[in-house]
Every structure is written in structure tokens, then in C-alpha cells.
Amino acid sequence: MQGINFPSQHKTLSFVFLCEFSLFQSGGPEYDVPLGRRDGLNFATQNATLANLPPPTANASTILRSLAAKNLDATDVVALSGGHTIGIGHCGSFTERLYPTQDPTMEKTFAEDLKGICPTNSSTNTTVLDIRSPNKFDNKYYVDLVNRQGLFTSDQDLYSYKKTRGIVTSFAEDEALFFEKFVVAMIKMSQLSVLTGNQGEIRANCSVRNSDNSYLVSEVEEDLETKSELR
Ligand code: HEM
């Protein structure tokens, strides 16, 4: 984890919603999100984020253990990791697989290409998470894993590990199955640690705090204006 930057999606409580938006935009499944969740008013702190998210250097058994604490099972974990079908990662998130010793599970040509992108273990370049279709939300991420071309240890070990290998293979073979399980796991994730009572607020727009929502503010102002006209 040390020195690894998570993308902005991972740093906020709106993470789930950003994922939903981006996956539909790039060809993924469309699904209804249960509404009415109370969300926090502040970003998660860096410490809270790091305490709740496994690092990309973690192996599958560590990730399964860490996410089991959130009632996510092996199928959920493999399906959610499929979020890496789009987007990019920085060298610092995976160079420990290249230097000083090359991870033997990594396909050789893929490793050589990554060394070209990250010539040293302090390179700051980026590369795509899914080499087959980096901008399309599809099941090719799992095909990458079967071909030992997963970028992070946390990705590739899902195929090396006995308990998750079969799930990876089934998603690589059946995109509809992946989409179905992804939706189930995303809905589960969107219902984790929901605030209750007077804590937080139900957002009018799931990725914006109500106080930052200019549409909402102008509607309230308009209402007040109408009221004063009536007086
Ligand atoms: C299994 C646990 C996970 C780990 C260890 C993990 C780790 C990471 C890391 C290290 C990066 C790249 C950071 C960088 O080097 O810039 C990343 C990027 C990304 N992750 Fe995850 N992630 C996990 C789960 C998820 C989930 C559940 C989703 C969505 C459903 C997701 C979606 C993404 C996306 C879209 C990016 C690319 C962001 C960009 O292009 O800027 N990840 N993840």
C-alpha cells in the first residue's frame, strides 16, 4: 500500500455511483440503483480509505478475507475486480512485479512491454488496466487474466488462486454471467455502511452533495421568490 495512489474514485463515498456511470457509458450493463441511501457530507479520510481497501499488491486470499468482512463473497470479489476492464494504473501500482525480480506468473511479452512503459521502479508513467479493450466495459479483463496479462497482483492472483480461478474462467467464457454478477455485487456494495437517522443526507444527485448542487439551490431560491410574490 505504501506510496500507492488510488484513483479518485476510490477516495470518495460516491465511488459506487461513479463506477455505475462510467460502466454504462462504456458499454457495461445498465441497472437500477436502490434510491434513498443517506450519504456522508465529507470525503472519506485517507486513513479510512486505506483501512478499507486492499492494496494492488495484495493476493487473492488477502482480498477475499478483507472483503468478507463486508459480506462480499468470492463471486462478488471477482466480479467487482472486473471494474478494471476500463481505466489506467500508475507504474508504482505494479512495478514490484517487475523489479528486482520479474513475477514468474506474468506472461513474458507482457512483462517486457510493461518494462518499456516503466523502465525503473520509480517511473511515474501509466498504462491501461485491460490490454485487450481498455475503453470498453466487457469481459476481456478476465481473458487477460487467463492469459496471465493482469496488471496488478490483486488482479492476476484471482486466476492463480484455486478458490477464484473457476469464477475467472466462467466470466472469461460468459460475458452475460459477468454482467449479472457485477450488478449483484455493485448493489451489495452500494448498501454498505449506510448512514441512518440524522447522519448525512439523501442526495438529489448521487455524485454531488446537496450543498454543492447548484440546480437544487436555484430551485429553493425560485420557491422562495414565488412565495414572496404570493404575499
Ligand atoms: C479488489 C480491490 C481493488 C483493488 C486492489 C484496486 C486497485 C486499484 C488501483 C491500484 C488502481 C490504479 C491506481 C493507479 O495506479 O493510478 C485502480 C484503478 C481503477 N479501479 Fe480499482 N481496485 C479494486 C477494486 C475496484 C472496483 C470494485 C472497481 C469498480 C467497480 C474499480 C475500478 C477501477 C477503475 C475504473 C480504475 C481506473 C481509474 C482511472 O482510469 O483513473 N476497482 N484500482
Short mmCIF file of C-alpha atoms and ligand atoms in Angstrom, two decimals:
data_model
loop_
_atom_site.label_atom_id
_atom_site.label_comp_id
_atom_site.label_asym_id
_atom_site.label_seq_id
_atom_site.Cartn_x
_atom_site.Cartn_y
_atom_site.Cartn_z
CA MET A 1 0.00 0.00 0.00
CA GLN A 2 2.82 2.41 0.89
CA GLY A 3 3.21 5.10 -1.71
CA ILE A 4 0.40 3.80 -3.87
CA ASN A 5 -2.13 6.30 -5.13
CA PHE A 6 -5.65 5.09 -5.52
CA PRO A 7 -7.65 6.79 -8.25
CA SER A 8 -10.06 9.48 -7.17
CA GLN A 9 -12.97 7.04 -7.49
CA HIS A 10 -11.61 5.06 -4.58
CA LYS A 11 -11.25 8.07 -2.34
CA THR A 12 -14.84 9.17 -2.10
CA LEU A 13 -18.09 7.73 -0.94
CA SER A 14 -19.50 8.41 -4.40
CA PHE A 15 -17.17 5.73 -5.72
CA VAL A 16 -20.02 3.32 -6.42
CA PHE A 17 -22.01 5.86 -8.39
CA LEU A 18 -19.05 6.95 -10.50
CA CYS A 19 -18.44 3.32 -11.31
CA GLU A 20 -22.06 2.90 -12.35
CA PHE A 21 -21.98 5.92 -14.60
CA SER A 22 -18.70 5.05 -16.27
CA LEU A 23 -19.55 1.42 -16.83
CA PHE A 24 -22.81 2.23 -18.61
CA GLN A 25 -21.14 4.91 -20.72
CA SER A 26 -18.53 2.42 -21.89
CA GLY A 27 -20.82 -0.46 -22.78
CA GLY A 28 -21.50 -2.18 -19.46
CA PRO A 29 -24.84 -3.32 -18.05
CA GLU A 30 -27.47 -0.75 -17.15
CA TYR A 31 -29.20 -1.33 -13.84
CA ASP A 32 -31.38 0.42 -11.28
CA VAL A 33 -29.73 1.65 -8.12
CA PRO A 34 -31.83 1.43 -4.95
CA LEU A 35 -32.56 5.06 -4.05
CA GLY A 36 -32.85 6.86 -0.72
CA ARG A 37 -29.43 6.00 0.73
CA ARG A 38 -28.07 8.51 3.22
CA ASP A 39 -24.57 9.56 2.18
CA GLY A 40 -21.83 11.33 4.11
CA LEU A 41 -21.23 15.07 3.81
CA ASN A 42 -17.44 14.74 3.63
CA PHE A 43 -14.92 12.78 1.64
CA ALA A 44 -13.59 9.69 3.36
CA THR A 45 -10.24 10.46 5.01
CA GLN A 46 -7.13 8.92 3.51
CA ASN A 47 -6.73 6.75 6.62
CA ALA A 48 -10.30 5.44 6.38
CA THR A 49 -9.80 4.73 2.69
CA LEU A 50 -6.58 2.84 3.24
CA ALA A 51 -8.08 0.90 6.14
CA ASN A 52 -10.99 -0.25 3.98
CA LEU A 53 -9.35 -1.01 0.65
CA PRO A 54 -6.88 -3.77 -0.05
CA PRO A 55 -3.74 -2.64 -1.93
CA PRO A 56 -2.99 -3.77 -5.52
CA THR A 57 -0.06 -5.78 -4.15
CA ALA A 58 -2.44 -7.98 -2.12
CA ASN A 59 -3.02 -11.58 -3.15
CA ALA A 60 -6.46 -13.11 -3.66
CA SER A 61 -6.62 -14.76 -0.26
CA THR A 62 -5.95 -11.42 1.49
CA ILE A 63 -8.54 -9.65 -0.65
CA LEU A 64 -11.15 -12.33 -0.01
CA ARG A 65 -10.53 -12.07 3.74
CA SER A 66 -10.65 -8.28 3.70
CA LEU A 67 -13.88 -8.08 1.69
CA ALA A 68 -15.55 -10.99 3.54
CA ALA A 69 -15.70 -8.55 6.46
CA LYS A 70 -18.10 -6.56 4.26
CA ASN A 71 -20.17 -9.64 3.42
CA LEU A 72 -18.77 -9.84 -0.10
CA ASP A 73 -18.10 -13.42 -1.21
CA ALA A 74 -15.62 -14.82 -3.75
CA THR A 75 -18.00 -14.28 -6.69
CA ASP A 76 -18.57 -10.66 -5.60
CA VAL A 77 -14.82 -10.04 -5.31
CA VAL A 78 -14.03 -11.50 -8.74
CA ALA A 79 -16.97 -9.64 -10.32
CA LEU A 80 -16.08 -6.29 -8.71
CA SER A 81 -12.46 -6.62 -9.78
CA GLY A 82 -13.88 -6.66 -13.31
CA GLY A 83 -14.19 -2.88 -12.80
CA HIS A 84 -10.62 -2.96 -14.10
CA THR A 85 -11.95 -3.64 -17.58
CA ILE A 86 -11.56 0.12 -18.08
CA GLY A 87 -9.09 2.73 -16.86
CA ILE A 88 -5.42 3.09 -16.14
CA GLY A 89 -2.86 2.40 -13.43
CA HIS A 90 0.44 4.07 -12.50
CA CYS A 91 3.73 2.19 -12.64
CA GLY A 92 4.02 2.46 -8.85
CA SER A 93 1.00 0.19 -8.51
CA PHE A 94 2.68 -2.77 -10.22
CA THR A 95 6.48 -2.30 -10.63
CA GLU A 96 7.03 -4.57 -7.65
CA ARG A 97 6.04 -7.33 -10.13
CA LEU A 98 8.88 -6.31 -12.48
CA TYR A 99 11.81 -5.27 -10.24
CA PRO A 100 14.07 -6.55 -8.85
CA THR A 101 12.61 -9.91 -9.82
CA GLN A 102 10.02 -10.47 -12.52
CA ASP A 103 6.85 -12.12 -11.26
CA PRO A 104 7.03 -15.63 -12.79
CA THR A 105 3.26 -15.76 -13.26
CA MET A 106 3.40 -12.80 -15.67
CA GLU A 107 3.32 -13.61 -19.38
CA LYS A 108 6.77 -12.80 -20.81
CA THR A 109 5.93 -10.42 -23.69
CA PHE A 110 3.50 -8.55 -21.45
CA ALA A 111 6.26 -8.16 -18.84
CA GLU A 112 8.69 -6.82 -21.47
CA ASP A 113 6.09 -4.29 -22.67
CA LEU A 114 5.48 -3.13 -19.10
CA LYS A 115 9.22 -2.71 -18.56
CA GLY A 116 9.25 -0.44 -21.61
CA ILE A 117 6.50 1.69 -20.06
CA CYS A 118 8.07 1.64 -16.58
CA PRO A 119 11.86 1.47 -17.15
CA THR A 120 12.64 1.75 -13.42
CA ASN A 121 10.79 1.04 -10.20
CA SER A 122 10.32 4.78 -9.68
CA SER A 123 8.73 5.51 -13.08
CA THR A 124 5.54 7.56 -12.91
CA ASN A 125 4.01 6.59 -16.28
CA THR A 126 0.63 4.97 -16.69
CA THR A 127 -0.77 2.07 -18.67
CA VAL A 128 -4.15 0.50 -19.32
CA LEU A 129 -5.67 -2.00 -16.90
CA ASP A 130 -7.16 -4.18 -19.66
CA ILE A 131 -4.86 -4.57 -22.65
CA ARG A 132 -7.48 -6.17 -24.90
CA SER A 133 -10.19 -3.49 -24.74
CA PRO A 134 -9.11 -0.69 -22.37
CA ASN A 135 -12.06 1.61 -23.07
CA LYS A 136 -14.85 -0.92 -23.28
CA PHE A 137 -16.73 -2.41 -20.35
CA ASP A 138 -16.68 -6.09 -21.32
CA ASN A 139 -15.34 -9.44 -20.03
CA LYS A 140 -11.92 -9.14 -21.72
CA TYR A 141 -10.28 -8.34 -18.36
CA TYR A 142 -10.89 -11.99 -17.44
CA VAL A 143 -9.44 -13.14 -20.76
CA ASP A 144 -6.33 -11.10 -19.84
CA LEU A 145 -6.11 -12.94 -16.51
CA VAL A 146 -6.42 -16.36 -18.15
CA ASN A 147 -3.53 -15.31 -20.42
CA ARG A 148 -1.52 -14.09 -17.39
CA GLN A 149 -1.73 -10.49 -18.54
CA GLY A 150 -3.40 -8.99 -15.47
CA LEU A 151 -1.74 -5.74 -14.37
CA PHE A 152 -1.84 -5.85 -10.56
CA THR A 153 -1.08 -8.77 -8.27
CA SER A 154 -4.63 -8.26 -6.94
CA ASP A 155 -5.91 -8.94 -10.48
CA GLN A 156 -3.66 -11.80 -11.60
CA ASP A 157 -3.85 -13.74 -8.36
CA LEU A 158 -7.60 -14.18 -8.86
CA TYR A 159 -6.60 -16.64 -11.58
CA SER A 160 -3.69 -18.22 -9.70
CA TYR A 161 -5.76 -18.85 -6.57
CA LYS A 162 -7.71 -22.11 -6.51
CA LYS A 163 -10.86 -20.68 -4.91
CA THR A 164 -11.32 -17.93 -7.51
CA ARG A 165 -9.83 -19.44 -10.67
CA GLY A 166 -13.06 -21.15 -11.76
CA ILE A 167 -15.01 -17.90 -11.34
CA VAL A 168 -12.47 -16.02 -13.50
CA THR A 169 -12.72 -18.69 -16.20
CA SER A 170 -16.52 -18.65 -16.12
CA PHE A 171 -16.58 -14.85 -16.61
CA ALA A 172 -13.98 -15.08 -19.41
CA GLU A 173 -16.27 -17.54 -21.17
CA ASP A 174 -19.60 -15.86 -20.48
CA GLU A 175 -19.93 -12.07 -20.56
CA ALA A 176 -23.63 -12.13 -19.62
CA LEU A 177 -22.77 -14.06 -16.45
CA PHE A 178 -20.12 -11.45 -15.56
CA PHE A 179 -22.59 -8.58 -16.09
CA GLU A 180 -25.20 -10.34 -13.95
CA LYS A 181 -22.80 -10.97 -11.04
CA PHE A 182 -21.28 -7.49 -11.35
CA VAL A 183 -24.70 -5.87 -10.89
CA VAL A 184 -25.46 -8.05 -7.83
CA ALA A 185 -22.11 -7.14 -6.24
CA MET A 186 -22.40 -3.42 -7.05
CA ILE A 187 -25.85 -3.25 -5.45
CA LYS A 188 -24.48 -5.07 -2.39
CA MET A 189 -21.59 -2.61 -2.25
CA SER A 190 -23.91 0.39 -2.61
CA GLN A 191 -25.72 -0.74 0.55
CA LEU A 192 -22.63 -0.99 2.78
CA SER A 193 -22.40 1.25 5.86
CA VAL A 194 -25.44 3.35 5.02
CA LEU A 195 -25.90 6.26 7.41
CA THR A 196 -29.11 6.44 9.44
CA GLY A 197 -31.17 8.94 11.43
CA ASN A 198 -29.92 12.49 11.01
CA GLN A 199 -26.49 11.46 9.77
CA GLY A 200 -25.52 12.64 6.29
CA GLU A 201 -28.20 13.33 3.71
CA ILE A 202 -30.09 11.76 0.82
CA ARG A 203 -28.57 13.37 -2.24
CA ALA A 204 -30.65 14.79 -5.07
CA ASN A 205 -27.76 13.93 -7.38
CA CYS A 206 -25.86 10.87 -6.17
CA SER A 207 -22.41 12.23 -7.02
CA VAL A 208 -22.88 15.74 -5.56
CA ARG A 209 -23.52 16.94 -2.01
CA ASN A 210 -26.81 18.84 -1.82
CA SER A 211 -24.97 21.96 -0.65
CA ASP A 212 -22.87 21.88 -3.85
CA ASN A 213 -25.81 21.21 -6.12
CA SER A 214 -26.47 24.50 -7.93
CA TYR A 215 -29.67 23.20 -9.51
CA LEU A 216 -31.05 22.40 -6.07
CA VAL A 217 -30.01 25.81 -4.70
CA SER A 218 -31.67 27.71 -7.57
CA GLU A 219 -34.86 25.65 -7.18
CA VAL A 220 -35.04 26.58 -3.50
CA GLU A 221 -34.42 30.25 -4.37
CA GLU A 222 -37.15 30.12 -7.01
CA ASP A 223 -39.57 28.66 -4.48
CA LEU A 224 -38.80 31.46 -2.04
CA GLU A 225 -39.34 34.04 -4.79
CA THR A 226 -42.71 32.53 -5.68
CA LYS A 227 -43.71 32.61 -2.03
CA SER A 228 -42.86 36.30 -1.67
CA GLU A 229 -44.79 37.09 -4.87
CA LEU A 230 -47.84 35.45 -3.31
CA ARG A 231 -47.71 37.57 -0.20
C1 HEM B 1 -10.32 -5.62 -5.40
C2 HEM B 1 -9.93 -4.50 -4.90
C3 HEM B 1 -9.35 -3.39 -5.75
C4 HEM B 1 -8.05 -3.00 -5.78
C5 HEM B 1 -6.88 -3.60 -5.01
C6 HEM B 1 -7.96 -1.90 -6.73
C7 HEM B 1 -6.82 -1.21 -7.02
C8 HEM B 1 -6.71 -0.22 -7.99
C9 HEM B 1 -5.51 0.52 -8.30
C10 HEM B 1 -4.19 0.36 -7.58
C11 HEM B 1 -5.78 1.32 -9.36
C12 HEM B 1 -4.82 2.25 -10.11
C13 HEM B 1 -4.24 3.33 -9.27
C14 HEM B 1 -3.13 3.98 -10.05
O1 HEM B 1 -2.07 3.38 -10.13
O2 HEM B 1 -3.36 5.06 -10.61
C15 HEM B 1 -7.16 1.12 -9.71
C16 HEM B 1 -7.79 1.78 -10.75
C17 HEM B 1 -9.12 1.62 -11.06
N1 HEM B 1 -10.02 0.85 -10.38
FE1 HEM B 1 -9.62 -0.40 -8.82
N2 HEM B 1 -9.20 -1.67 -7.25
C18 HEM B 1 -10.08 -2.54 -6.68
C19 HEM B 1 -11.44 -2.60 -6.91
C20 HEM B 1 -12.11 -1.85 -7.86
C21 HEM B 1 -13.54 -1.86 -8.07
C22 HEM B 1 -14.52 -2.64 -7.20
C23 HEM B 1 -13.81 -1.03 -9.11
C24 HEM B 1 -15.14 -0.67 -9.76
C25 HEM B 1 -16.16 -1.49 -9.74
C26 HEM B 1 -12.57 -0.49 -9.57
C27 HEM B 1 -12.42 0.37 -10.62
C28 HEM B 1 -11.25 0.97 -11.00
C29 HEM B 1 -11.11 1.86 -12.16
C30 HEM B 1 -12.22 2.25 -13.15
C31 HEM B 1 -9.77 2.27 -12.19
C32 HEM B 1 -9.11 3.20 -13.22
C33 HEM B 1 -9.18 4.63 -12.78
C34 HEM B 1 -8.59 5.57 -13.84
O3 HEM B 1 -8.59 5.28 -15.02
O4 HEM B 1 -8.13 6.66 -13.43
N3 HEM B 1 -11.55 -1.00 -8.78
N4 HEM B 1 -7.71 0.18 -8.87
#
